[in-house]
Amino acid sequence: MNDYLGELTRTLLNPGYDPELFCPAPKTFISEDKKAILFIGMNPAGDKEDAKRDYATGGLFLNYYEEFDKLSKEFAKPKQKSKGLIYKTYYNPILNFFKEATGEDIAWEWCNYNFDDLLAIIKRVNNDVSDKDIRILKDCFDKYNNSACQIIVRDLVYYHQTKDFNTIIKSAEDDEVKKNIKTVFDSYIKMFPKTDMLKLIYVSTATSCKYIENVLLSSGCRPNDFGIYEYQYNGMIIPVVLAGRPLNGPGVIDKYSKRRLLGTVKTVINS
């Protein structure tokens, strides 16, 4: 499934892309015992070294927890970029936002792995991980593995590019693009063992929102007074929030809009 999705999402690109920037869609490790938030972005940042890492790890990424600040510099910020599995600047604002929205600790998807399997995957790109770093990762894994809520991060296109990505993607109005985005969107919902465990689909960045909105509108969805779309899938209604501006990086949401967005997300998750 992850190979198929990776290939499908790249049909959204115009000719002239660099095949060495392709990366796989992450392998799915979703716990059926945790409620879930699906976080959808546009595409992963990075370059060819990030793409190499993703192929080696099956898309595994450790995201960020504050406990990671105790990790060695060699592991947290390795000189060799293909070993990098942590991105504090990007993931910490996301983690803090949803921790405040839910009032609970949040599990990233890697917390649903078997730890020995997780460590074996990490060693595919960093065979020199120290015993101290392993202990820190294990303690973190044990803590968040028991969280009541998990965030599953996915993208619309599996292609590592940081700048000017909008210049190589096809128009959101293209009929084939609309069809393929819907297939990807529905495939992400299908990943979850139980549809009712998916409490929210949160779409980040204005570009990804534009592509997803076409799927919602073509399915007959219209936003309610709070800007929430109710997407019907196999008889279930799944709330979708189009956030627009990201929680981090260029074009970051201002604090006033973020406060209103937080109120909306709290309402949805706790309803």
Short mmCIF file of C-alpha atoms in Angstrom, two decimals:
data_model
loop_
_atom_site.label_atom_id
_atom_site.label_comp_id
_atom_site.label_asym_id
_atom_site.label_seq_id
_atom_site.Cartn_x
_atom_site.Cartn_y
_atom_site.Cartn_z
CA MET A 1 0.00 0.00 0.00
CA ASN A 2 2.74 2.49 0.88
CA ASP A 3 4.55 1.90 -2.45
CA TYR A 4 1.28 2.36 -4.34
CA LEU A 5 0.47 5.59 -2.50
CA GLY A 6 3.95 6.97 -3.03
CA GLU A 7 3.67 6.36 -6.77
CA LEU A 8 0.11 7.67 -6.96
CA THR A 9 0.93 10.95 -5.22
CA ARG A 10 3.77 11.63 -7.65
CA THR A 11 1.31 11.65 -10.56
CA LEU A 12 0.45 15.12 -9.20
CA LEU A 13 3.82 16.45 -10.35
CA ASN A 14 4.52 18.20 -13.64
CA PRO A 15 7.34 16.85 -15.87
CA GLY A 16 10.83 17.91 -14.84
CA TYR A 17 10.91 16.55 -11.30
CA ASP A 18 14.00 14.81 -9.92
CA PRO A 19 13.42 11.06 -9.32
CA GLU A 20 16.15 11.08 -6.64
CA LEU A 21 13.85 13.21 -4.46
CA PHE A 22 11.14 10.51 -4.40
CA CYS A 23 10.46 8.84 -1.05
CA PRO A 24 8.04 6.13 0.07
CA ALA A 25 4.79 6.74 1.91
CA PRO A 26 5.38 5.65 5.53
CA LYS A 27 4.55 2.11 6.56
CA THR A 28 1.45 2.07 8.73
CA PHE A 29 1.70 1.45 12.48
CA ILE A 30 -1.60 2.60 13.96
CA SER A 31 -2.79 1.42 17.37
CA GLU A 32 -6.48 0.52 17.51
CA ASP A 33 -6.41 1.24 21.25
CA LYS A 34 -5.80 4.99 20.85
CA LYS A 35 -8.04 7.68 19.43
CA ALA A 36 -6.39 9.25 16.42
CA ILE A 37 -5.74 12.52 14.62
CA LEU A 38 -4.68 12.39 10.99
CA PHE A 39 -2.36 15.30 10.15
CA ILE A 40 -1.95 15.93 6.42
CA GLY A 41 0.75 18.17 4.96
CA MET A 42 1.76 18.87 1.37
CA ASN A 43 5.14 17.16 0.97
CA PRO A 44 8.15 16.34 3.14
CA ALA A 45 10.94 18.91 3.23
CA GLY A 46 14.54 17.90 2.63
CA ASP A 47 16.70 16.62 -0.19
CA LYS A 48 18.24 13.48 -1.67
CA GLU A 49 19.81 12.44 1.62
CA ASP A 50 16.39 12.54 3.31
CA ALA A 51 14.97 10.43 0.49
CA LYS A 52 17.73 7.83 0.99
CA ARG A 53 16.95 7.64 4.69
CA ASP A 54 13.22 7.18 4.07
CA TYR A 55 13.84 4.28 1.71
CA ALA A 56 16.11 2.65 4.30
CA THR A 57 13.64 3.08 7.17
CA GLY A 58 10.33 2.63 5.35
CA GLY A 59 9.41 6.21 6.12
CA LEU A 60 10.05 5.92 9.87
CA PHE A 61 10.64 9.27 11.58
CA LEU A 62 10.95 9.97 15.31
CA ASN A 63 9.47 13.50 15.12
CA TYR A 64 10.25 15.11 18.49
CA TYR A 65 9.67 14.92 22.26
CA GLU A 66 11.26 17.18 24.87
CA GLU A 67 13.05 14.10 26.23
CA PHE A 68 15.06 14.09 23.00
CA ASP A 69 16.96 17.14 24.23
CA LYS A 70 18.94 14.69 26.37
CA LEU A 71 20.06 12.67 23.36
CA SER A 72 23.66 12.93 22.20
CA LYS A 73 24.44 15.50 19.54
CA GLU A 74 25.66 12.68 17.32
CA PHE A 75 22.17 11.16 17.31
CA ALA A 76 19.94 14.24 17.54
CA LYS A 77 21.92 16.31 15.01
CA PRO A 78 24.16 13.93 13.06
CA LYS A 79 26.65 15.38 10.58
CA GLN A 80 25.46 12.87 8.00
CA LYS A 81 21.99 14.09 7.04
CA SER A 82 20.73 10.68 5.97
CA LYS A 83 20.93 9.65 9.65
CA GLY A 84 18.63 12.45 10.81
CA LEU A 85 15.42 11.17 12.43
CA ILE A 86 14.43 14.17 14.59
CA TYR A 87 13.14 17.61 13.60
CA LYS A 88 12.40 19.73 16.65
CA THR A 89 11.69 23.00 14.85
CA TYR A 90 8.92 21.44 12.77
CA TYR A 91 7.33 18.90 15.12
CA ASN A 92 7.48 20.61 18.51
CA PRO A 93 4.83 23.25 17.63
CA ILE A 94 2.55 20.51 16.28
CA LEU A 95 3.03 18.41 19.40
CA ASN A 96 2.34 21.34 21.74
CA PHE A 97 -0.76 22.39 19.79
CA PHE A 98 -2.42 18.99 19.94
CA LYS A 99 -1.32 18.33 23.50
CA GLU A 100 -3.13 21.52 24.49
CA ALA A 101 -6.13 20.66 22.30
CA THR A 102 -6.57 17.17 23.76
CA GLY A 103 -5.27 17.78 27.29
CA GLU A 104 -3.32 14.53 26.93
CA ASP A 105 0.10 13.23 26.03
CA ILE A 106 0.41 12.49 22.33
CA ALA A 107 1.90 9.39 20.73
CA TRP A 108 3.66 9.76 17.39
CA GLU A 109 3.24 6.77 15.11
CA TRP A 110 6.66 5.31 15.97
CA CYS A 111 5.40 4.75 19.52
CA ASN A 112 3.18 1.98 18.13
CA TYR A 113 6.13 -0.11 16.90
CA ASN A 114 7.64 -3.02 18.76
CA PHE A 115 10.71 -1.38 20.32
CA ASP A 116 13.19 -4.04 19.18
CA ASP A 117 11.90 -3.67 15.62
CA LEU A 118 12.09 0.10 15.94
CA LEU A 119 15.70 -0.05 17.07
CA ALA A 120 16.60 -2.39 14.21
CA ILE A 121 15.15 0.11 11.73
CA ILE A 122 17.04 3.00 13.33
CA LYS A 123 20.28 1.02 13.03
CA ARG A 124 19.79 0.73 9.29
CA VAL A 125 20.83 4.38 9.04
CA ASN A 126 22.69 4.84 12.35
CA ASN A 127 24.42 1.69 13.43
CA ASP A 128 26.50 3.63 15.98
CA VAL A 129 23.59 4.68 18.22
CA SER A 130 24.92 4.68 21.79
CA ASP A 131 23.57 2.73 24.77
CA LYS A 132 22.66 6.01 26.45
CA ASP A 133 20.64 7.14 23.45
CA ILE A 134 18.90 3.76 23.30
CA ARG A 135 17.91 4.11 26.98
CA ILE A 136 16.50 7.58 26.37
CA LEU A 137 14.53 6.35 23.36
CA LYS A 138 13.26 3.33 25.32
CA ASP A 139 12.12 5.47 28.27
CA CYS A 140 10.37 7.81 25.86
CA PHE A 141 8.79 4.88 24.01
CA ASP A 142 7.50 3.35 27.26
CA LYS A 143 5.97 6.65 28.35
CA TYR A 144 4.15 7.60 25.17
CA ASN A 145 3.22 4.10 24.05
CA ASN A 146 0.51 4.30 26.73
CA SER A 147 -0.92 7.61 25.52
CA ALA A 148 -4.65 7.76 24.81
CA CYS A 149 -4.19 9.78 21.60
CA GLN A 150 -1.97 9.30 18.54
CA ILE A 151 -1.08 11.60 15.64
CA ILE A 152 -0.56 10.00 12.25
CA VAL A 153 1.35 12.27 9.85
CA ARG A 154 0.95 11.90 6.10
CA ASP A 155 1.56 14.03 2.98
CA LEU A 156 -0.15 14.55 -0.35
CA VAL A 157 3.03 14.06 -2.39
CA TYR A 158 6.04 11.94 -1.38
CA TYR A 159 8.77 14.08 -2.84
CA HIS A 160 11.47 15.77 -0.75
CA GLN A 161 11.66 19.44 -1.65
CA THR A 162 11.80 22.41 0.70
CA LYS A 163 11.41 25.48 -1.54
CA ASP A 164 9.27 26.34 -4.57
CA PHE A 165 7.32 23.09 -4.44
CA ASN A 166 4.23 24.88 -5.78
CA THR A 167 6.05 25.40 -9.09
CA ILE A 168 6.18 21.69 -9.93
CA ILE A 169 2.75 20.46 -8.83
CA LYS A 170 -0.22 20.26 -11.17
CA SER A 171 -3.25 22.51 -10.76
CA ALA A 172 -5.75 21.61 -8.05
CA GLU A 173 -8.46 22.08 -10.68
CA ASP A 174 -7.12 19.31 -12.93
CA ASP A 175 -9.70 16.49 -13.07
CA GLU A 176 -7.11 13.71 -12.77
CA VAL A 177 -5.52 15.49 -9.82
CA LYS A 178 -8.90 15.71 -8.07
CA LYS A 179 -9.50 12.01 -8.67
CA ASN A 180 -6.08 10.97 -7.38
CA ILE A 181 -6.22 13.22 -4.33
CA LYS A 182 -9.56 11.65 -3.37
CA THR A 183 -8.02 8.18 -3.74
CA VAL A 184 -5.13 9.18 -1.47
CA PHE A 185 -7.47 10.85 1.03
CA ASP A 186 -9.75 7.81 1.25
CA SER A 187 -6.75 5.47 1.46
CA TYR A 188 -5.53 7.36 4.51
CA ILE A 189 -8.89 6.95 6.22
CA LYS A 190 -8.87 3.26 5.31
CA MET A 191 -5.56 2.83 7.21
CA PHE A 192 -7.36 3.10 10.54
CA PRO A 193 -8.52 -0.22 12.04
CA LYS A 194 -11.79 1.42 13.17
CA THR A 195 -13.16 4.50 11.43
CA ASP A 196 -14.73 5.86 14.62
CA MET A 197 -11.30 6.05 16.29
CA LEU A 198 -10.37 8.83 13.82
CA LYS A 199 -11.51 11.93 15.68
CA LEU A 200 -10.16 14.57 13.29
CA ILE A 201 -8.43 15.09 9.98
CA TYR A 202 -6.28 18.20 10.25
CA VAL A 203 -4.95 19.64 6.98
CA SER A 204 -1.98 21.99 7.25
CA THR A 205 -0.75 24.68 4.79
CA ALA A 206 -2.84 26.65 2.33
CA THR A 207 -1.72 24.57 -0.66
CA SER A 208 -2.69 21.20 0.79
CA CYS A 209 -5.98 22.70 2.01
CA LYS A 210 -6.79 23.82 -1.53
CA TYR A 211 -6.33 20.28 -2.90
CA ILE A 212 -8.27 18.61 -0.08
CA GLU A 213 -11.08 21.17 -0.24
CA ASN A 214 -11.80 20.08 -3.82
CA VAL A 215 -12.30 16.52 -2.56
CA LEU A 216 -14.64 17.70 0.17
CA LEU A 217 -16.72 19.96 -2.06
CA SER A 218 -17.03 17.35 -4.81
CA SER A 219 -18.31 14.93 -2.15
CA GLY A 220 -21.07 17.34 -1.17
CA CYS A 221 -19.39 18.62 2.01
CA ARG A 222 -19.86 22.23 3.04
CA PRO A 223 -18.23 23.93 6.04
CA ASN A 224 -20.41 24.58 9.08
CA ASP A 225 -20.37 27.83 11.05
CA PHE A 226 -17.07 26.81 12.68
CA GLY A 227 -15.41 25.99 9.34
CA ILE A 228 -15.56 22.24 9.95
CA TYR A 229 -16.31 19.87 7.07
CA GLU A 230 -18.09 16.61 7.82
CA TYR A 231 -16.77 14.00 5.40
CA GLN A 232 -18.81 10.83 5.02
CA TYR A 233 -16.90 7.58 4.65
CA ASN A 234 -18.60 4.17 4.83
CA GLY A 235 -21.50 5.60 6.78
CA MET A 236 -19.27 7.40 9.29
CA ILE A 237 -18.88 11.17 9.56
CA ILE A 238 -15.29 12.36 9.98
CA PRO A 239 -14.64 16.02 10.87
CA VAL A 240 -12.05 17.78 8.70
CA VAL A 241 -10.38 21.07 9.63
CA LEU A 242 -8.61 23.04 6.91
CA ALA A 243 -6.08 24.95 8.99
CA GLY A 244 -4.55 27.00 6.16
CA ARG A 245 -1.43 28.50 7.66
CA PRO A 246 1.04 26.06 9.24
CA LEU A 247 1.90 25.88 12.95
CA ASN A 248 5.58 26.50 12.13
CA GLY A 249 7.98 27.75 9.48
CA PRO A 250 7.36 30.29 6.69
CA GLY A 251 3.85 31.71 6.74
CA VAL A 252 3.25 30.49 10.30
CA ILE A 253 -0.19 31.20 11.73
CA ASP A 254 -0.47 34.32 13.92
CA LYS A 255 -1.25 33.85 17.60
CA TYR A 256 -4.82 35.21 17.35
CA SER A 257 -5.83 32.92 14.50
CA LYS A 258 -4.06 30.06 16.26
CA ARG A 259 -6.16 30.66 19.38
CA ARG A 260 -9.36 30.45 17.33
CA LEU A 261 -8.11 27.35 15.52
CA LEU A 262 -7.25 25.72 18.83
CA GLY A 263 -10.80 26.37 20.07
CA THR A 264 -12.22 24.73 16.96
CA VAL A 265 -9.98 21.66 17.28
CA LYS A 266 -10.83 21.30 20.98
CA THR A 267 -14.54 21.39 20.14
CA VAL A 268 -14.19 18.71 17.48
CA ILE A 269 -11.97 16.31 19.46
CA ASN A 270 -13.98 16.57 22.67
CA SER A 271 -17.43 16.33 21.10
#
